[in-house]
């Protein structure tokens, strides 16, 4: 590549129905194009206060320590682990997909001791197994699990898992990257202690921000740590100096100003629609899409009670080159869907109906495109 040939990048217009990012609403993109101001400008500080209130609404929490981490969902995950896990802490990690595996990595890197509770990929976390693990490991400090496994299209019963953790006097870390705004997440009612999400899934914002929230109990543990948090950037004791309420805000890092305008607008749109309505919309579009998939003679990987409305795992029919289908969807329909990961690679497609992209037009567009391509490839489609 010669540098003289390089010009402005103009991306193709796609419909994003993969595991994230999802389509970003034009209002969010417009908000991001507004003038950049300083990260300590009083006008910006007012917007930060509003962002906190909007995030508390999305998470259904009164937690004072609620803020967007200036980095993607993975950094939100890491923020929870580095702040809460001290060297030697035993952490029960429930794993039923890719992201539970990353939680284990996080525990180890914090010097914690992971105790794994494993369930087959494509099934929900088994609450009985969690309880057995806690009985067998009474010194456990934290329970961590993924509410919505984007790698498999499974939703676990976060309320019950948190209840069990609480009974064994454990703090909880819950991944809600794909569930927030797409299916009920009730941080206070379920007594979740540390929760993280991502801007680019059901919030329909651009990637790169990770909303997090911490309970009083979690804050107590963070403040009472014996050792320093091993990450300077993610140490909440320092971040609070910039994001905390009632403090004179001081420089920690330069906030991603325009990205935060975008998140603010995305959350305003969520407020306008109403959280319950957003959950209901995701559910309805998921139901229609699933019915269409089954009517075509295709099948869904996950049993009905465990399905995650924002992410549909579709079994690849016998003998079909799944990558070829995705390639044709992208080139002929400008439509992006996702491939399977890990043990489900080559065996499923992951089709997202997240945020702004969760609408009836996309449901029918994707069903129609898949029907045409699969029929063309010789698959018997009803
Ligand atoms: C997407 C996702 C993440 C990671 O988020 P990034 O923004 O890609 O870092 C973590 N957990 C789950 C369940 C996800 O779906």
mmCIF file with all atom_site columns, N, CA, C and O in Angstrom, residues 209-231:
data_model
loop_
_atom_site.group_PDB
_atom_site.id
_atom_site.type_symbol
_atom_site.label_atom_id
_atom_site.label_alt_id
_atom_site.label_comp_id
_atom_site.label_asym_id
_atom_site.label_entity_id
_atom_site.label_seq_id
_atom_site.pdbx_PDB_ins_code
_atom_site.Cartn_x
_atom_site.Cartn_y
_atom_site.Cartn_z
_atom_site.occupancy
_atom_site.B_iso_or_equiv
_atom_site.pdbx_formal_charge
_atom_site.auth_seq_id
_atom_site.auth_comp_id
_atom_site.auth_asym_id
_atom_site.auth_atom_id
_atom_site.pdbx_PDB_model_num
ATOM 1  N N  . UNK A 1 209 ? -17.420 2.024  25.337 1.00 0.00 ? 209 UNK A N  1
ATOM 2  C CA . UNK A 1 209 ? -17.735 2.470  26.694 1.00 0.00 ? 209 UNK A CA 1
ATOM 3  C C  . UNK A 1 209 ? -18.357 1.308  27.457 1.00 0.00 ? 209 UNK A C  1
ATOM 4  O O  . UNK A 1 209 ? -19.059 0.487  26.877 1.00 0.00 ? 209 UNK A O  1
ATOM 5  N N  . UNK A 1 210 ? -18.100 1.273  28.763 1.00 0.00 ? 210 UNK A N  1
ATOM 6  C CA . UNK A 1 210 ? -18.631 0.184  29.570 1.00 0.00 ? 210 UNK A CA 1
ATOM 7  C C  . UNK A 1 210 ? -19.288 0.712  30.844 1.00 0.00 ? 210 UNK A C  1
ATOM 8  O O  . UNK A 1 210 ? -18.603 1.012  31.828 1.00 0.00 ? 210 UNK A O  1
ATOM 9  N N  . UNK A 1 211 ? -20.620 0.820  30.848 1.00 0.00 ? 211 UNK A N  1
ATOM 10 C CA . UNK A 1 211 ? -21.306 1.217  32.067 1.00 0.00 ? 211 UNK A CA 1
ATOM 11 C C  . UNK A 1 211 ? -21.082 0.177  33.179 1.00 0.00 ? 211 UNK A C  1
ATOM 12 O O  . UNK A 1 211 ? -21.155 -1.026 32.916 1.00 0.00 ? 211 UNK A O  1
ATOM 13 N N  . UNK A 1 212 ? -20.804 0.673  34.390 1.00 0.00 ? 212 UNK A N  1
ATOM 14 C CA . UNK A 1 212 ? -20.635 -0.219 35.546 1.00 0.00 ? 212 UNK A CA 1
ATOM 15 C C  . UNK A 1 212 ? -21.396 0.361  36.735 1.00 0.00 ? 212 UNK A C  1
ATOM 16 O O  . UNK A 1 212 ? -21.686 1.558  36.771 1.00 0.00 ? 212 UNK A O  1
ATOM 17 N N  . UNK A 1 213 ? -21.699 -0.496 37.712 1.00 0.00 ? 213 UNK A N  1
ATOM 18 C CA . UNK A 1 213 ? -22.363 -0.028 38.927 1.00 0.00 ? 213 UNK A CA 1
ATOM 19 C C  . UNK A 1 213 ? -21.969 -0.930 40.095 1.00 0.00 ? 213 UNK A C  1
ATOM 20 O O  . UNK A 1 213 ? -21.846 -2.145 39.932 1.00 0.00 ? 213 UNK A O  1
ATOM 21 N N  . UNK A 1 214 ? -21.770 -0.305 41.263 1.00 0.00 ? 214 UNK A N  1
ATOM 22 C CA . UNK A 1 214 ? -21.316 -1.046 42.446 1.00 0.00 ? 214 UNK A CA 1
ATOM 23 C C  . UNK A 1 214 ? -22.192 -0.739 43.652 1.00 0.00 ? 214 UNK A C  1
ATOM 24 O O  . UNK A 1 214 ? -22.499 0.420  43.925 1.00 0.00 ? 214 UNK A O  1
ATOM 25 N N  . UNK A 1 215 ? -22.554 -1.787 44.392 1.00 0.00 ? 215 UNK A N  1
ATOM 26 C CA . UNK A 1 215 ? -23.383 -1.637 45.589 1.00 0.00 ? 215 UNK A CA 1
ATOM 27 C C  . UNK A 1 215 ? -22.545 -1.087 46.745 1.00 0.00 ? 215 UNK A C  1
ATOM 28 O O  . UNK A 1 215 ? -21.305 -1.065 46.680 1.00 0.00 ? 215 UNK A O  1
ATOM 29 N N  . UNK A 1 216 ? -23.240 -0.691 47.817 1.00 0.00 ? 216 UNK A N  1
ATOM 30 C CA . UNK A 1 216 ? -22.552 -0.235 49.038 1.00 0.00 ? 216 UNK A CA 1
ATOM 31 C C  . UNK A 1 216 ? -21.594 -1.303 49.560 1.00 0.00 ? 216 UNK A C  1
ATOM 32 O O  . UNK A 1 216 ? -20.490 -1.001 49.996 1.00 0.00 ? 216 UNK A O  1
ATOM 33 N N  . UNK A 1 217 ? -22.067 -2.557 49.529 1.00 0.00 ? 217 UNK A N  1
ATOM 34 C CA . UNK A 1 217 ? -21.222 -3.657 50.039 1.00 0.00 ? 217 UNK A CA 1
ATOM 35 C C  . UNK A 1 217 ? -19.946 -3.791 49.220 1.00 0.00 ? 217 UNK A C  1
ATOM 36 O O  . UNK A 1 217 ? -18.864 -4.041 49.748 1.00 0.00 ? 217 UNK A O  1
ATOM 37 N N  . UNK A 1 218 ? -20.085 -3.615 47.899 1.00 0.00 ? 218 UNK A N  1
ATOM 38 C CA . UNK A 1 218 ? -18.908 -3.698 47.031 1.00 0.00 ? 218 UNK A CA 1
ATOM 39 C C  . UNK A 1 218 ? -17.963 -2.539 47.328 1.00 0.00 ? 218 UNK A C  1
ATOM 40 O O  . UNK A 1 218 ? -16.738 -2.730 47.421 1.00 0.00 ? 218 UNK A O  1
ATOM 41 N N  . UNK A 1 219 ? -18.526 -1.348 47.508 1.00 0.00 ? 219 UNK A N  1
ATOM 42 C CA . UNK A 1 219 ? -17.686 -0.169 47.786 1.00 0.00 ? 219 UNK A CA 1
ATOM 43 C C  . UNK A 1 219 ? -16.928 -0.355 49.105 1.00 0.00 ? 219 UNK A C  1
ATOM 44 O O  . UNK A 1 219 ? -15.748 -0.020 49.213 1.00 0.00 ? 219 UNK A O  1
ATOM 45 N N  . UNK A 1 220 ? -17.615 -0.934 50.097 1.00 0.00 ? 220 UNK A N  1
ATOM 46 C CA . UNK A 1 220 ? -16.962 -1.213 51.384 1.00 0.00 ? 220 UNK A CA 1
ATOM 47 C C  . UNK A 1 220 ? -15.748 -2.114 51.195 1.00 0.00 ? 220 UNK A C  1
ATOM 48 O O  . UNK A 1 220 ? -14.689 -1.882 51.745 1.00 0.00 ? 220 UNK A O  1
ATOM 49 N N  . UNK A 1 221 ? -15.935 -3.166 50.386 1.00 0.00 ? 221 UNK A N  1
ATOM 50 C CA . UNK A 1 221 ? -14.817 -4.098 50.158 1.00 0.00 ? 221 UNK A CA 1
ATOM 51 C C  . UNK A 1 221 ? -13.673 -3.386 49.436 1.00 0.00 ? 221 UNK A C  1
ATOM 52 O O  . UNK A 1 221 ? -12.498 -3.587 49.763 1.00 0.00 ? 221 UNK A O  1
ATOM 53 N N  . UNK A 1 222 ? -14.012 -2.541 48.466 1.00 0.00 ? 222 UNK A N  1
ATOM 54 C CA . UNK A 1 222 ? -12.967 -1.831 47.710 1.00 0.00 ? 222 UNK A CA 1
ATOM 55 C C  . UNK A 1 222 ? -12.201 -0.884 48.637 1.00 0.00 ? 222 UNK A C  1
ATOM 56 O O  . UNK A 1 222 ? -10.967 -0.817 48.613 1.00 0.00 ? 222 UNK A O  1
ATOM 57 N N  . UNK A 1 223 ? -12.947 -0.171 49.489 1.00 0.00 ? 223 UNK A N  1
ATOM 58 C CA . UNK A 1 223 ? -12.294 0.797  50.395 1.00 0.00 ? 223 UNK A CA 1
ATOM 59 C C  . UNK A 1 223 ? -11.461 0.107  51.467 1.00 0.00 ? 223 UNK A C  1
ATOM 60 O O  . UNK A 1 223 ? -10.495 0.666  51.964 1.00 0.00 ? 223 UNK A O  1
ATOM 61 N N  . UNK A 1 224 ? -11.853 -1.140 51.815 1.00 0.00 ? 224 UNK A N  1
ATOM 62 C CA . UNK A 1 224 ? -11.138 -1.848 52.882 1.00 0.00 ? 224 UNK A CA 1
ATOM 63 C C  . UNK A 1 224 ? -10.032 -2.772 52.380 1.00 0.00 ? 224 UNK A C  1
ATOM 64 O O  . UNK A 1 224 ? -9.508  -3.574 53.153 1.00 0.00 ? 224 UNK A O  1
ATOM 65 N N  . UNK A 1 225 ? -9.684  -2.652 51.110 1.00 0.00 ? 225 UNK A N  1
ATOM 66 C CA . UNK A 1 225 ? -8.653  -3.550 50.563 1.00 0.00 ? 225 UNK A CA 1
ATOM 67 C C  . UNK A 1 225 ? -7.331  -3.423 51.322 1.00 0.00 ? 225 UNK A C  1
ATOM 68 O O  . UNK A 1 225 ? -6.935  -2.317 51.690 1.00 0.00 ? 225 UNK A O  1
ATOM 69 N N  . UNK A 1 226 ? -6.652  -4.567 51.466 1.00 0.00 ? 226 UNK A N  1
ATOM 70 C CA . UNK A 1 226 ? -5.337  -4.542 52.104 1.00 0.00 ? 226 UNK A CA 1
ATOM 71 C C  . UNK A 1 226 ? -4.262  -4.230 51.081 1.00 0.00 ? 226 UNK A C  1
ATOM 72 O O  . UNK A 1 226 ? -3.234  -3.640 51.375 1.00 0.00 ? 226 UNK A O  1
ATOM 73 N N  . UNK A 1 227 ? -4.495  -4.654 49.830 1.00 0.00 ? 227 UNK A N  1
ATOM 74 C CA . UNK A 1 227 ? -3.494  -4.412 48.786 1.00 0.00 ? 227 UNK A CA 1
ATOM 75 C C  . UNK A 1 227 ? -4.027  -3.383 47.792 1.00 0.00 ? 227 UNK A C  1
ATOM 76 O O  . UNK A 1 227 ? -5.228  -3.194 47.660 1.00 0.00 ? 227 UNK A O  1
ATOM 77 N N  . UNK A 1 228 ? -3.097  -2.703 47.100 1.00 0.00 ? 228 UNK A N  1
ATOM 78 C CA . UNK A 1 228 ? -3.493  -1.754 46.062 1.00 0.00 ? 228 UNK A CA 1
ATOM 79 C C  . UNK A 1 228 ? -4.100  -2.496 44.885 1.00 0.00 ? 228 UNK A C  1
ATOM 80 O O  . UNK A 1 228 ? -3.663  -3.600 44.559 1.00 0.00 ? 228 UNK A O  1
ATOM 81 N N  . UNK A 1 229 ? -5.079  -1.867 44.228 1.00 0.00 ? 229 UNK A N  1
ATOM 82 C CA . UNK A 1 229 ? -5.616  -2.425 42.986 1.00 0.00 ? 229 UNK A CA 1
ATOM 83 C C  . UNK A 1 229 ? -4.468  -2.462 41.969 1.00 0.00 ? 229 UNK A C  1
ATOM 84 O O  . UNK A 1 229 ? -3.773  -1.456 41.799 1.00 0.00 ? 229 UNK A O  1
ATOM 85 N N  . UNK A 1 230 ? -4.274  -3.632 41.314 1.00 0.00 ? 230 UNK A N  1
ATOM 86 C CA . UNK A 1 230 ? -3.082  -3.770 40.459 1.00 0.00 ? 230 UNK A CA 1
ATOM 87 C C  . UNK A 1 230 ? -3.136  -2.944 39.180 1.00 0.00 ? 230 UNK A C  1
ATOM 88 O O  . UNK A 1 230 ? -2.122  -2.730 38.534 1.00 0.00 ? 230 UNK A O  1
ATOM 89 N N  . UNK A 1 231 ? -4.318  -2.453 38.792 1.00 0.00 ? 231 UNK A N  1
ATOM 90 C CA . UNK A 1 231 ? -4.413  -1.609 37.607 1.00 0.00 ? 231 UNK A CA 1
ATOM 91 C C  . UNK A 1 231 ? -4.579  -0.156 38.036 1.00 0.00 ? 231 UNK A C  1
ATOM 92 O O  . UNK A 1 231 ? -5.533  0.187  38.749 1.00 0.00 ? 231 UNK A O  1
#
